[in-house]
XYZ file of C-alpha atoms in Angstrom:
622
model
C 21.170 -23.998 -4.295
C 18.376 -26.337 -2.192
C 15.607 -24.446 -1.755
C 14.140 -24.150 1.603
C 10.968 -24.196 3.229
C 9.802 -21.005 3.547
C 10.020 -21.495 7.783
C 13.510 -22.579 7.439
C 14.778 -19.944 5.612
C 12.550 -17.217 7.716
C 14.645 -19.069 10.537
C 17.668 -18.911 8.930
C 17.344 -15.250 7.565
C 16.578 -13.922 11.296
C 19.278 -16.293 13.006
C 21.708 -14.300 10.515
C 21.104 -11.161 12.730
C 18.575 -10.847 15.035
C 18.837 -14.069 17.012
C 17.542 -12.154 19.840
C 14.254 -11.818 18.122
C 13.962 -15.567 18.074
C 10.610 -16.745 19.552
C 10.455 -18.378 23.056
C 10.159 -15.028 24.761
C 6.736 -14.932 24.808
C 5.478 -12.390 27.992
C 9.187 -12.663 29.276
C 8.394 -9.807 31.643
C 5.088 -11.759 33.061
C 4.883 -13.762 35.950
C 3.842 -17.536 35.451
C 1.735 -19.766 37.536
C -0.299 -16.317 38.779
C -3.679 -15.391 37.563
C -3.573 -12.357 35.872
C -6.375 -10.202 35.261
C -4.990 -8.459 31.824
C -2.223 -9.081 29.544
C -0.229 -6.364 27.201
C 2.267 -7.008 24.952
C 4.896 -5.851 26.792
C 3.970 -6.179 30.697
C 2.700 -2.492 31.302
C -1.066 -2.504 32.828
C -2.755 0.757 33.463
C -5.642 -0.560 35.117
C -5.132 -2.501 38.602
C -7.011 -6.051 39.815
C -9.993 -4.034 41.448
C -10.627 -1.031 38.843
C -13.964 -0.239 38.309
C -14.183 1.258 34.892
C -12.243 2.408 32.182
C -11.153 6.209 32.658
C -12.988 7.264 28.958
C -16.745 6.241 30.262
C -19.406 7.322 32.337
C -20.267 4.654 34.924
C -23.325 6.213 35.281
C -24.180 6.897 31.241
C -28.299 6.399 31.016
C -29.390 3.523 29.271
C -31.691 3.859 26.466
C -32.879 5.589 23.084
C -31.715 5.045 19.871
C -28.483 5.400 17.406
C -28.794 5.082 14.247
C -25.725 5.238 12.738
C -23.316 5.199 9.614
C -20.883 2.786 10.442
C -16.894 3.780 9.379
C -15.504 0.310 9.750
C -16.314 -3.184 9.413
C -14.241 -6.170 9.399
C -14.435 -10.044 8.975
C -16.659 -10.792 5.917
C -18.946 -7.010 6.686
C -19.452 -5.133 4.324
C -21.327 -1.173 5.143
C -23.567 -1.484 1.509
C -25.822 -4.445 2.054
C -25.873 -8.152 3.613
C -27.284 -11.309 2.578
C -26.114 -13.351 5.814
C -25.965 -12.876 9.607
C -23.127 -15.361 9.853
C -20.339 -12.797 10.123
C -17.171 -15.527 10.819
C -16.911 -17.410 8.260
C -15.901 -16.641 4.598
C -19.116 -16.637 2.702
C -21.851 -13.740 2.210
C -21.282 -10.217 2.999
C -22.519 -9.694 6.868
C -23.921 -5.974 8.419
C -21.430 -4.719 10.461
C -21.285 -4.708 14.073
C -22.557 -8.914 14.628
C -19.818 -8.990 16.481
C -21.279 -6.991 19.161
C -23.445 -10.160 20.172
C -21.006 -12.128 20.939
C -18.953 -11.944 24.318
C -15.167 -12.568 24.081
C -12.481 -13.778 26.665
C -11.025 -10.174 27.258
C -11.763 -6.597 26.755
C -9.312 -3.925 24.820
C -8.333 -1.266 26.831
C -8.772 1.955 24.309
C -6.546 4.339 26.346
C -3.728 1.769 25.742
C -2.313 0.693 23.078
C -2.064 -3.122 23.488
C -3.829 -4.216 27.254
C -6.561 -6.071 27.645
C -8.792 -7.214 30.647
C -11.227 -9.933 31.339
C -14.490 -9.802 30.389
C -15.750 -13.773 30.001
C -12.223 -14.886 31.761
C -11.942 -13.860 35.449
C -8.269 -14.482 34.928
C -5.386 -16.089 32.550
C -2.618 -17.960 33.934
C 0.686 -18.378 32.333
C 2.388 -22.093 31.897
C 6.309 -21.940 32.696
C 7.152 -21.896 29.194
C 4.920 -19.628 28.531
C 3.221 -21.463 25.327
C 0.100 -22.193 27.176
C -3.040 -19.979 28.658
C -5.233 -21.192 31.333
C -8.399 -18.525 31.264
C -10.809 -19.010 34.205
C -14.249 -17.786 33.085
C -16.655 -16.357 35.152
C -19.169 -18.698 36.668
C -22.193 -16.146 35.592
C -21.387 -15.955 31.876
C -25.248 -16.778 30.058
C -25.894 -17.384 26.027
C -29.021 -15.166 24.921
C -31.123 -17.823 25.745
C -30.239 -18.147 29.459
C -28.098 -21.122 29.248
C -24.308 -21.609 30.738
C -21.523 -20.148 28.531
C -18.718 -22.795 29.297
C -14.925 -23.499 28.342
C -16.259 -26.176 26.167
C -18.108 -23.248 23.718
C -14.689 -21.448 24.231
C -12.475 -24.391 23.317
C -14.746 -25.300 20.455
C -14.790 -21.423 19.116
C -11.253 -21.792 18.790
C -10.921 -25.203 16.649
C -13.628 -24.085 14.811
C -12.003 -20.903 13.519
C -8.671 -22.948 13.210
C -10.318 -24.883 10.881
C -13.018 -23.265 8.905
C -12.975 -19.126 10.264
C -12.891 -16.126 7.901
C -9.102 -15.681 7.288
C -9.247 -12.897 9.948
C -10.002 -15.474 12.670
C -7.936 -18.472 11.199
C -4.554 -17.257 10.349
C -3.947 -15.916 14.224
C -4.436 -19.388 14.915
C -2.268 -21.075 12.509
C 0.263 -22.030 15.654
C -2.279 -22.624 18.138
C -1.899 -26.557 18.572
C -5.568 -27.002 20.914
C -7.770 -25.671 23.150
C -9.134 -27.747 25.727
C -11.665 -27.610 27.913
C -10.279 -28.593 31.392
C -13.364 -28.121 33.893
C -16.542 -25.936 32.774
C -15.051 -23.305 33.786
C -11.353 -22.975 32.588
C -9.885 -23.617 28.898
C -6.699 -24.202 28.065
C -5.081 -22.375 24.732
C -1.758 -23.899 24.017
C 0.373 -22.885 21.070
C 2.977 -24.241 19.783
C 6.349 -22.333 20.396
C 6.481 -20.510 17.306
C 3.653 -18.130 17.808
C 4.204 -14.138 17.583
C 3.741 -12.624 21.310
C 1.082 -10.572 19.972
C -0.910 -14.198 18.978
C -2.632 -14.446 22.259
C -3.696 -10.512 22.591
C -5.613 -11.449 19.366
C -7.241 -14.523 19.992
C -8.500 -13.300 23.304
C -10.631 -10.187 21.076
C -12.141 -13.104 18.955
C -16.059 -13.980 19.632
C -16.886 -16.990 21.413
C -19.704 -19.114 19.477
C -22.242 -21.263 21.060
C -20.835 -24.985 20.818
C -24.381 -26.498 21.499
C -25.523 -23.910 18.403
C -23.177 -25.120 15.913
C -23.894 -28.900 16.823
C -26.999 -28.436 14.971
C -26.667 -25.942 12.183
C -23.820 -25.164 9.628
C -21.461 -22.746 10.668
C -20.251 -21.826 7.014
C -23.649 -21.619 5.735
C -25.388 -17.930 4.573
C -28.087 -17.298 6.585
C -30.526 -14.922 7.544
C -31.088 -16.365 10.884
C -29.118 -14.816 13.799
C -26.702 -17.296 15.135
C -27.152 -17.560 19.067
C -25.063 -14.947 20.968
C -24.184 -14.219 24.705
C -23.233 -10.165 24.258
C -24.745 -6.976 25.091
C -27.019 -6.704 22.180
C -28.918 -9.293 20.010
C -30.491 -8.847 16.380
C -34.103 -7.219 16.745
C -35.915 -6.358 13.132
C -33.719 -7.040 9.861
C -34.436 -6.883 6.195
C -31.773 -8.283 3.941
C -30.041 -5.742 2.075
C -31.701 -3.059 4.282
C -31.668 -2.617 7.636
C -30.430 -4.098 10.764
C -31.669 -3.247 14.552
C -29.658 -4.550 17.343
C -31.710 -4.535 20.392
C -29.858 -3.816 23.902
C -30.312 -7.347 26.125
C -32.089 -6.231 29.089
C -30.193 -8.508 31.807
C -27.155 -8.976 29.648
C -25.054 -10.905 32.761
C -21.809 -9.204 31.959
C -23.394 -5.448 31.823
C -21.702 -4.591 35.342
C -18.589 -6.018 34.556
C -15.303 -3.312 35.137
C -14.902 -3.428 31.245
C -18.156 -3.236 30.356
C -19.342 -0.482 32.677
C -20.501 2.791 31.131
C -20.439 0.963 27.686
C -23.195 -0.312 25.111
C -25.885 2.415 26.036
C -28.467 2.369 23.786
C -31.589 0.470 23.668
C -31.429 0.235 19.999
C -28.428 0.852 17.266
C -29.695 0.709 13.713
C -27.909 0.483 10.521
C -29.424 1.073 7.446
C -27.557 0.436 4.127
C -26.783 2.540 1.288
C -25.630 1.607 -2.179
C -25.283 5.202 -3.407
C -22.981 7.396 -0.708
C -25.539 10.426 -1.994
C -28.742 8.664 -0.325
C -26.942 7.861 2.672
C -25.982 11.698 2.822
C -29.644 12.481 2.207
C -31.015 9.965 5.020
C -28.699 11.914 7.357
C -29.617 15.612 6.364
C -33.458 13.953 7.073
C -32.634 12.520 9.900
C -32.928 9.009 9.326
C -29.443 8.919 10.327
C -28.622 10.496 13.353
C -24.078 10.082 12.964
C -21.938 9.662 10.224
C -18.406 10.545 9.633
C -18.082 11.810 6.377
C -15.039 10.613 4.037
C -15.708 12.861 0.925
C -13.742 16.100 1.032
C -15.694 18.031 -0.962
C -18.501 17.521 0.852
C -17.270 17.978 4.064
C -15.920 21.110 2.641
C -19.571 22.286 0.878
C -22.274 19.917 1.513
C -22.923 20.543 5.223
C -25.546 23.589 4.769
C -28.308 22.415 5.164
C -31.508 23.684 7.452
C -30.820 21.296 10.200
C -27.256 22.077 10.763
C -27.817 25.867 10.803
C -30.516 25.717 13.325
C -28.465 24.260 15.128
C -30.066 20.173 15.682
C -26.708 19.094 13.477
C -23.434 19.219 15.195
C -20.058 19.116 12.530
C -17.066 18.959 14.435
C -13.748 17.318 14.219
C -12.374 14.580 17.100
C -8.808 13.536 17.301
C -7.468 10.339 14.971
C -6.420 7.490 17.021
C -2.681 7.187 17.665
C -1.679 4.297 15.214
C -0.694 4.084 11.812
C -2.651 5.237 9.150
C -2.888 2.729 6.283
C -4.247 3.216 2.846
C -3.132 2.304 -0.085
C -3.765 1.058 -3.755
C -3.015 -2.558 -4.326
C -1.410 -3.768 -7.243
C -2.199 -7.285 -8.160
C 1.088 -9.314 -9.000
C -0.592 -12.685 -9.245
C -0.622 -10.822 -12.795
C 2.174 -11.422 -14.734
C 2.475 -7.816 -15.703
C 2.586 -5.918 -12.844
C 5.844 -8.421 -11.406
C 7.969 -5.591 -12.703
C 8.788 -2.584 -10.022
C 9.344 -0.373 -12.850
C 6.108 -1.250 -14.237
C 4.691 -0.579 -10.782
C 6.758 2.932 -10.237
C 5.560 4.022 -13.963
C 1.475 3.615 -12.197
C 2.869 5.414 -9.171
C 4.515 8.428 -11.232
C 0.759 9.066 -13.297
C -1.267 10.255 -9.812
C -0.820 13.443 -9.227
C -1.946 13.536 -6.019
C -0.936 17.917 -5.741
C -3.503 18.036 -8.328
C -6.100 15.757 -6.689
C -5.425 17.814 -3.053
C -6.344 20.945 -4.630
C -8.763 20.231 -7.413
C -10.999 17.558 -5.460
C -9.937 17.335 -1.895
C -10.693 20.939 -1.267
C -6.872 21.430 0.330
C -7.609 18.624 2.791
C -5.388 15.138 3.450
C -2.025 14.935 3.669
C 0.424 12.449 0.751
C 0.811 9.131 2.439
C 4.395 8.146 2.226
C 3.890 4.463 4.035
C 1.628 2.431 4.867
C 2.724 3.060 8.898
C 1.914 6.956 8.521
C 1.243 8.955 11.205
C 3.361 6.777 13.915
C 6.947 5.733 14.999
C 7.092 3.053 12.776
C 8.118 5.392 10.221
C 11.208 5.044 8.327
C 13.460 7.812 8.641
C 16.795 9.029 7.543
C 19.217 6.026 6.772
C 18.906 2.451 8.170
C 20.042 2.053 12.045
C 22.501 -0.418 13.089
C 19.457 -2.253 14.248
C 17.657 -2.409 11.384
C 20.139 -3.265 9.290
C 20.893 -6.490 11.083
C 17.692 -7.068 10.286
C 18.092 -6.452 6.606
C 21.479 -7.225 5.507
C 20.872 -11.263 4.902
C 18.373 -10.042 2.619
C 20.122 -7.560 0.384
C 20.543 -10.061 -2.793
C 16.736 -10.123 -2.809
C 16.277 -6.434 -2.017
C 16.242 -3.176 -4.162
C 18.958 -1.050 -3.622
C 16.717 1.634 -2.831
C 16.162 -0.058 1.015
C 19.070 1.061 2.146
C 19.279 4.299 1.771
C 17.274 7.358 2.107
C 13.192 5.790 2.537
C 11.727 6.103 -0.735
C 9.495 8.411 -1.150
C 6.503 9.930 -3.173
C 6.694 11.684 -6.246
C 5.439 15.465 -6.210
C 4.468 16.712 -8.948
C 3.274 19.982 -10.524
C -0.081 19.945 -9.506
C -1.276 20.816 -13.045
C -2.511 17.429 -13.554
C -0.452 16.477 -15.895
C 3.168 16.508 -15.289
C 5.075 16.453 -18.327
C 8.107 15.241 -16.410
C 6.580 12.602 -14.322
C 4.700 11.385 -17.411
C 8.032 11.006 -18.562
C 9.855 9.199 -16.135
C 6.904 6.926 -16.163
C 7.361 6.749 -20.092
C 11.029 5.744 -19.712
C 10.242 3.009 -16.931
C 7.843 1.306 -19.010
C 10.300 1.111 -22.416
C 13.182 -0.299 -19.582
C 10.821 -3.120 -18.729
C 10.452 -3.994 -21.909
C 6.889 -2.592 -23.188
C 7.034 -0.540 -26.350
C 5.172 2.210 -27.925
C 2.696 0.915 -30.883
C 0.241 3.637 -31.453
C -1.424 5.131 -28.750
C -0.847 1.443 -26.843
C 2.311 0.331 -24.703
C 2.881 -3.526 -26.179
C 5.016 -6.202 -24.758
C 7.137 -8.617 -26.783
C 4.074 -10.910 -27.610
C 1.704 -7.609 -29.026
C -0.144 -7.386 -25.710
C -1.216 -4.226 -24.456
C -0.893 -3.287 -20.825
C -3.831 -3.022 -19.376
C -4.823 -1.816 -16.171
C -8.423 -1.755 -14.170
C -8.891 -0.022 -11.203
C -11.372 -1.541 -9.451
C -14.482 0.643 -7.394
C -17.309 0.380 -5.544
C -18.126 3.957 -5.148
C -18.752 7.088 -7.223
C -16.468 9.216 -5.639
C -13.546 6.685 -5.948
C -14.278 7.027 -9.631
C -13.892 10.760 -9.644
C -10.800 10.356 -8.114
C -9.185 8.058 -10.313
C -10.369 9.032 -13.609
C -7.794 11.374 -13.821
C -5.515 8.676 -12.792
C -6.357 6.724 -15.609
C -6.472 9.513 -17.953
C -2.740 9.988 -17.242
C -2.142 6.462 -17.750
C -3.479 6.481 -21.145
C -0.979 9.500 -22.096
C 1.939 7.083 -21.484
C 0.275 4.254 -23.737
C -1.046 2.081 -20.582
C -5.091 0.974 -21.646
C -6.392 2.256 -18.494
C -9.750 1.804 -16.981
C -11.809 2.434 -14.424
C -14.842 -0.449 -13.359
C -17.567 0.536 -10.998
C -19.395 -2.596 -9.407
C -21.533 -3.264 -6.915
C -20.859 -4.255 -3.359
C -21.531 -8.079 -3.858
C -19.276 -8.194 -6.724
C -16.671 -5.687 -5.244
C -16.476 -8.019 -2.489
C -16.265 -11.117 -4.440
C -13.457 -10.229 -6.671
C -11.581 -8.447 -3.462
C -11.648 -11.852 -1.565
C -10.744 -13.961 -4.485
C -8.120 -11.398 -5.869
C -9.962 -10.561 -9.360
C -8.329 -6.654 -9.532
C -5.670 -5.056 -11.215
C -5.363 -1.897 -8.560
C -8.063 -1.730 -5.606
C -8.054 1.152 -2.984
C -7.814 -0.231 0.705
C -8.030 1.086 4.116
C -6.954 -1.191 6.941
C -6.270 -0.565 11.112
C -3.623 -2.877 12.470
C -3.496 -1.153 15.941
C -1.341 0.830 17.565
C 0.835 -2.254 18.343
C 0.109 -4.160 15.428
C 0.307 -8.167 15.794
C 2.495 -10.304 13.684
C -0.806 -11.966 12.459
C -1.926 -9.047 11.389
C 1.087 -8.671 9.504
C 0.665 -11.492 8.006
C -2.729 -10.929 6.617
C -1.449 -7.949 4.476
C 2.065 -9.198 3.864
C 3.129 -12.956 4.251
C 3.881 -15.412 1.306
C 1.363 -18.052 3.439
C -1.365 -15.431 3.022
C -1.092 -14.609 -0.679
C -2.639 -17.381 -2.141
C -5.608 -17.836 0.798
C -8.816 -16.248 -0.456
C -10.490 -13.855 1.746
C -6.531 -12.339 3.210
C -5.831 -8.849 2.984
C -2.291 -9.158 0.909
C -3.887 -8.267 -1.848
C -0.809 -7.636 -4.178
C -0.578 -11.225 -3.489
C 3.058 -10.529 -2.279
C 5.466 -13.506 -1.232
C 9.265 -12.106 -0.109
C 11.373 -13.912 2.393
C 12.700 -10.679 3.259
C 9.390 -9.490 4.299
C 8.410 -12.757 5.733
C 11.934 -12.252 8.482
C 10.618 -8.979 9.188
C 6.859 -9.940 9.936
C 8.408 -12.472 11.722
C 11.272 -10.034 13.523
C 8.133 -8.013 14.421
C 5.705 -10.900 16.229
C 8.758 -11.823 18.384
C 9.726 -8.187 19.705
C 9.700 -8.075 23.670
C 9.995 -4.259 23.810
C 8.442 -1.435 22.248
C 12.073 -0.434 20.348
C 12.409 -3.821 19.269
C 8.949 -3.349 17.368
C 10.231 -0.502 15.682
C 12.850 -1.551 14.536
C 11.469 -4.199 12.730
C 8.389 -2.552 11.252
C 10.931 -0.020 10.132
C 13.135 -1.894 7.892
C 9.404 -3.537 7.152
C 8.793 0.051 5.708
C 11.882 0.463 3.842
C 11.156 -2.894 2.240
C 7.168 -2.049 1.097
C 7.724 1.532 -0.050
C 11.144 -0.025 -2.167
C 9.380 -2.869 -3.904
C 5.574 -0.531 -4.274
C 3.587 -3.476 -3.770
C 1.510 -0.945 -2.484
C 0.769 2.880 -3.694
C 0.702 4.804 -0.527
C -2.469 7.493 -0.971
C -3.354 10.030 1.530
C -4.110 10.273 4.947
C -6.586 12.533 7.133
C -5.213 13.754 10.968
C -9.034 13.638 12.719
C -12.221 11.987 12.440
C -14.744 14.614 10.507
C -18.013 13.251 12.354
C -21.620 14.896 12.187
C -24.286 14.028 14.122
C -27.803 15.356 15.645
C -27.405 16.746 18.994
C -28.778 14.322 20.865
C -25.570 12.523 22.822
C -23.682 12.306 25.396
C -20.423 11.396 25.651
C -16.674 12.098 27.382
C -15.229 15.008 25.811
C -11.667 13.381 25.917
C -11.568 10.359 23.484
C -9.289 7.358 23.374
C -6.842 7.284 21.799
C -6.901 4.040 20.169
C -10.500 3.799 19.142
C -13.503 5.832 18.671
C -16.872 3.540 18.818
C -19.151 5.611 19.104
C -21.475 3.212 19.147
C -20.365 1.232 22.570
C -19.094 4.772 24.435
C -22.194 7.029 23.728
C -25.131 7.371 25.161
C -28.826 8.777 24.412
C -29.667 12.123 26.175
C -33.571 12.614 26.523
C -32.935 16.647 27.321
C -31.003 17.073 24.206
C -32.863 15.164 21.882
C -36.358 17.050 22.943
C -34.642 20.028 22.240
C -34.298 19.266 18.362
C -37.602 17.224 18.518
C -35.955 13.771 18.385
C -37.157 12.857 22.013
């Protein structure tokens, strides 16, 4: 048999039943040739031309005061431990979070929808006929920091930049993006080239525009401590590498008024400081140092909030609502190593958590078993197959374990004495089927090599959750381990795929984007440092499906596709589901304002908050 490209078979494997899927559809249900001002992946606006502000601010929020906060997510090349470069796009150094916040982009997400966004430097997009190209017209008034004229040439050069040398995050949305182009000052062109997911556009539109007069001058893949020039609502104030980081609110920030910027990006001053041991950042908090945090440690959720300050009532610990997308975590397993190719091998890892055990022992009864890595949404698999997904599956089932079309596959359950004779078993038996044998206390394969397997960590408590793990890993004959490293090196050996199992937590949105997708699960991604498919899994099955999913042009459609997706992942265990938590556990000193009713698809705190002077004088923080 020839073998194909892998875009030529992906083609061929969705023409075999889902030619409807196809590509070309791209905003079917938008009008061309009309400026728009938003774009969702399926048509549906909430907001009208002339809104004023998003329904989940207050227009009139005060500006001022402080946050200092713990920040509970970070992408691009962040990291929440410590920096060593304010250059957060590009690959190398670890960044503080939150850079992007000084950088404008060409449209605002709506957070009370799950896929809309409306223009913040663009007045307005307009569609081409065949809907492969995006004319944005930016707004005349847009500034850089330094009070000079944000153009379509920085925005057309933003884009070629991160096609060519962006953190993977920025680059592979942009892999079918063919130019951008500045027409006038004041409108760009992004054209793409046919093949792109419909979701490609929503993402490039959230990506920060970078100064092209900036870049002419330094090196944009350098690691530096000097702040790169930015145009958004806050700037970099007082830093110390490794430390802190102040962003400083810009005083006539030109887009402050804007409809999606109304209400938003409150504070004078946000602060993060950085942490290498989770117990000091607890400590700065109980002090005060830290005013929020949202605490990801059950036990201390569960026992640690007692202290003075919370009982006299300056600490508020409450819980707010989780976002309505799917939860994804997961352990990793690395099949760049030779070892862990085998599913049994993988299953036989899988069967020695005992996560009952784990619930009850160190979770204090909290989280719930993960099953997929789309919990807590519609994407879901449930029951048997559809018709629907099966046409989506069906070329594939040579390649496929049997397991994906049947029943979803799901967790084991143990005991919950820790040690589950029977599971330990089963795992036992998997491991002799693939071929590794029992020589002393050691599991060997044909050539006298043990099996050996390192989970990697970067924090304590991930170590006292996966000792045990290990411990019943050893019973079966497998030379576990568990390696505590820093941040720096946990982040080197993430990006360049130097793990045997590594714990991750990742948000791909409520609608999630084929390019996301493709981060965590395409064959073009698993051999790109710095992507998030860190089993370093490459299916053709699973590149059809990422694919079937980019091209939906209705909500069903999606599901579909990210269904059989889910069939597929939880079959082959390229990832071990963990656990997942309903709300956001959040603490902080009562000293804020903010809408009772969140979003529900995001919670920054950060941007939607706002200082109040009456509270804080209350507690003494004023």
């Amino acid at each position: 048999m020839m073998a194909l490209p892998r875009r030529d078979f992906l083609a061929l494997g969705l023409a075999a039943g889902a030619s409807a899927l196809l590509p070309g559809r791209a905003f079917a249900t938008v009008a061309t040739g009309t400026r728009l001002h938003g774009l969702s992946a399926f048509g549906d606006l909430k907001y009208p031309a002339d809104f004023d502000h998003f329904a989940y601010v207050n227009p009139q929020a005060p500006k001022g005061g402080a946050m200092n906060f713990a920040p509970p997510n970070w992408g691009y090349n962040q990291s929440p431990l410590t920096f060593n470069t304010l250059n957060s796009f590009a690959l190398k150094g670890d960044a503080p979070p939150r850079m992007e916040m000084c950088f404008d982009t060409l449209m605002e997400r709506a957070l009370d929808e799950p896929d809309a966004v409306y223009g913040l430097l663009a007045e307005s997009v307009t569609l081409s006929a065949d809907r492969n190209s995006f004319d944005f017209a930016l707004r005349p008034a847009a500034r850089w920091h330094d009070g000079s004229p944000l153009t379509a040439h920085d925005v057309a050069f933003s884009f070629m930049l991160y096609k060519e040398k962006g953190h993977p995050d920025l680059l592979l949305p942009l892999v079918e993006l063919k130019e951008a182009v500045a027409l006038d000052d004041h409108t760009v062109r992004l054209t793409f080239s046919g093949k792109q997911s419909v979701q490609a556009i929503l993402t490039a539109v959230g990506m920060p525009i970078v100064s092209k007069a900036y870049y002419a001058t330094n090196d944009f893949e350098a690691s530096t401590m000097t702040a790169p020039l930015g145009s958004g609502p806050y700037k970099v104030g007082r830093v110390s590498a490794g430390e802190f980081i102040e962003y400083e609110r810009v005083a006539d920030y030109w887009g402050a008024d804007l409809p999606v910027n109304r209400g938003q990006d409150n504070f004078g001053r946000i602060r993060i400081d950085f942490y290498r041991d989770r117990q000091a950042a607890f400590q700065a908090f109980k002090k005060g140092d830290t005013t929020f945090r949202e605490e990801f440690v059950a036990r201390v959720w569960a026992t640690g909030y007692d202290f003075p300050a919370l009982k006299q009532g300056k600490v508020v610990k409450r819980e707010f609502p989780g976002e309505k997308w799917p939860a994804m975590q997961a352990f990793a397993i690395n099949q760049r190593r030779e070892r862990f190719r085998d599913v049994r091998v993988r299953r036989a890892l899988d069967l020695c958590f005992d996560f009952e055990w784990t619930k009850r022992t160190l979770f204090a009864g909290s989280y719930e078993r993960s099953q997929s890595n789309f919990e807590r949404s519609d994407f879901r698999a449930e029951g048997l197959p559809s018709p629907q997904e099966l046409a989506l599956l069906e070329p594939f089932r040579n390649e496929l374990p049997p397991e994906v079309f049947g029943e979803p596959v799901m967790q084991p359950v143990s005991d919950g004495s820790g040690r589950d004779r029977k599971l330990l078993g089963q795992a036992a038996k998997l491991l002799a089927e693939a071929g590794w044998k029992r020589v002393g206390g050691f599991v060997v394969n044909d050539k006298g090599e043990r099996l050996a397997v390192e989970i990697l960590a970067e924090d304590d408590s991930l170590v006292r959750i996966t000792s045990p793990w290990a411990d019943n890993m050893k019973a079966v004959g497998i030379d576990a381990s568990v390696r505590l490293v820093d941040s720096n090196q946990f982040e080197e050996r993430q990006n360049n795929f130097d793990f045997d199992l590594n714990l991750v937590a990742i948000s791909i949105g409520a609608t999630p984007s084929a390019d996301s997708l493709e981060t965590l699960y395409s064959s073009r991604a698993a051999d790109r440092p710095g992507t998030r498919n860190y089993p370093g899994t490459k299916s053709p099955a699973i590149d059809a499906l990422v694919a079937a999913a980019g091209a939906a042009q209705s909500r069903d459609e999606l599901v579909t596709a990210l269904r059989a997706l889910d069939r597929v992942l939880r079959a082959r265990l390229d990832w071990i589901p963990t656990y997942y938590l309903a709300n956001h556990r959040a603490a902080y000193w009562d000293m804020f304002g903010f809408v009772e009713q969140k979003p529900d698809y995001g919670f920054p705190v950060e941007a939607l908050w706002w200082f109040d002077k009456d509270k804080a004088a209350k507690i003494g923080k004023g």
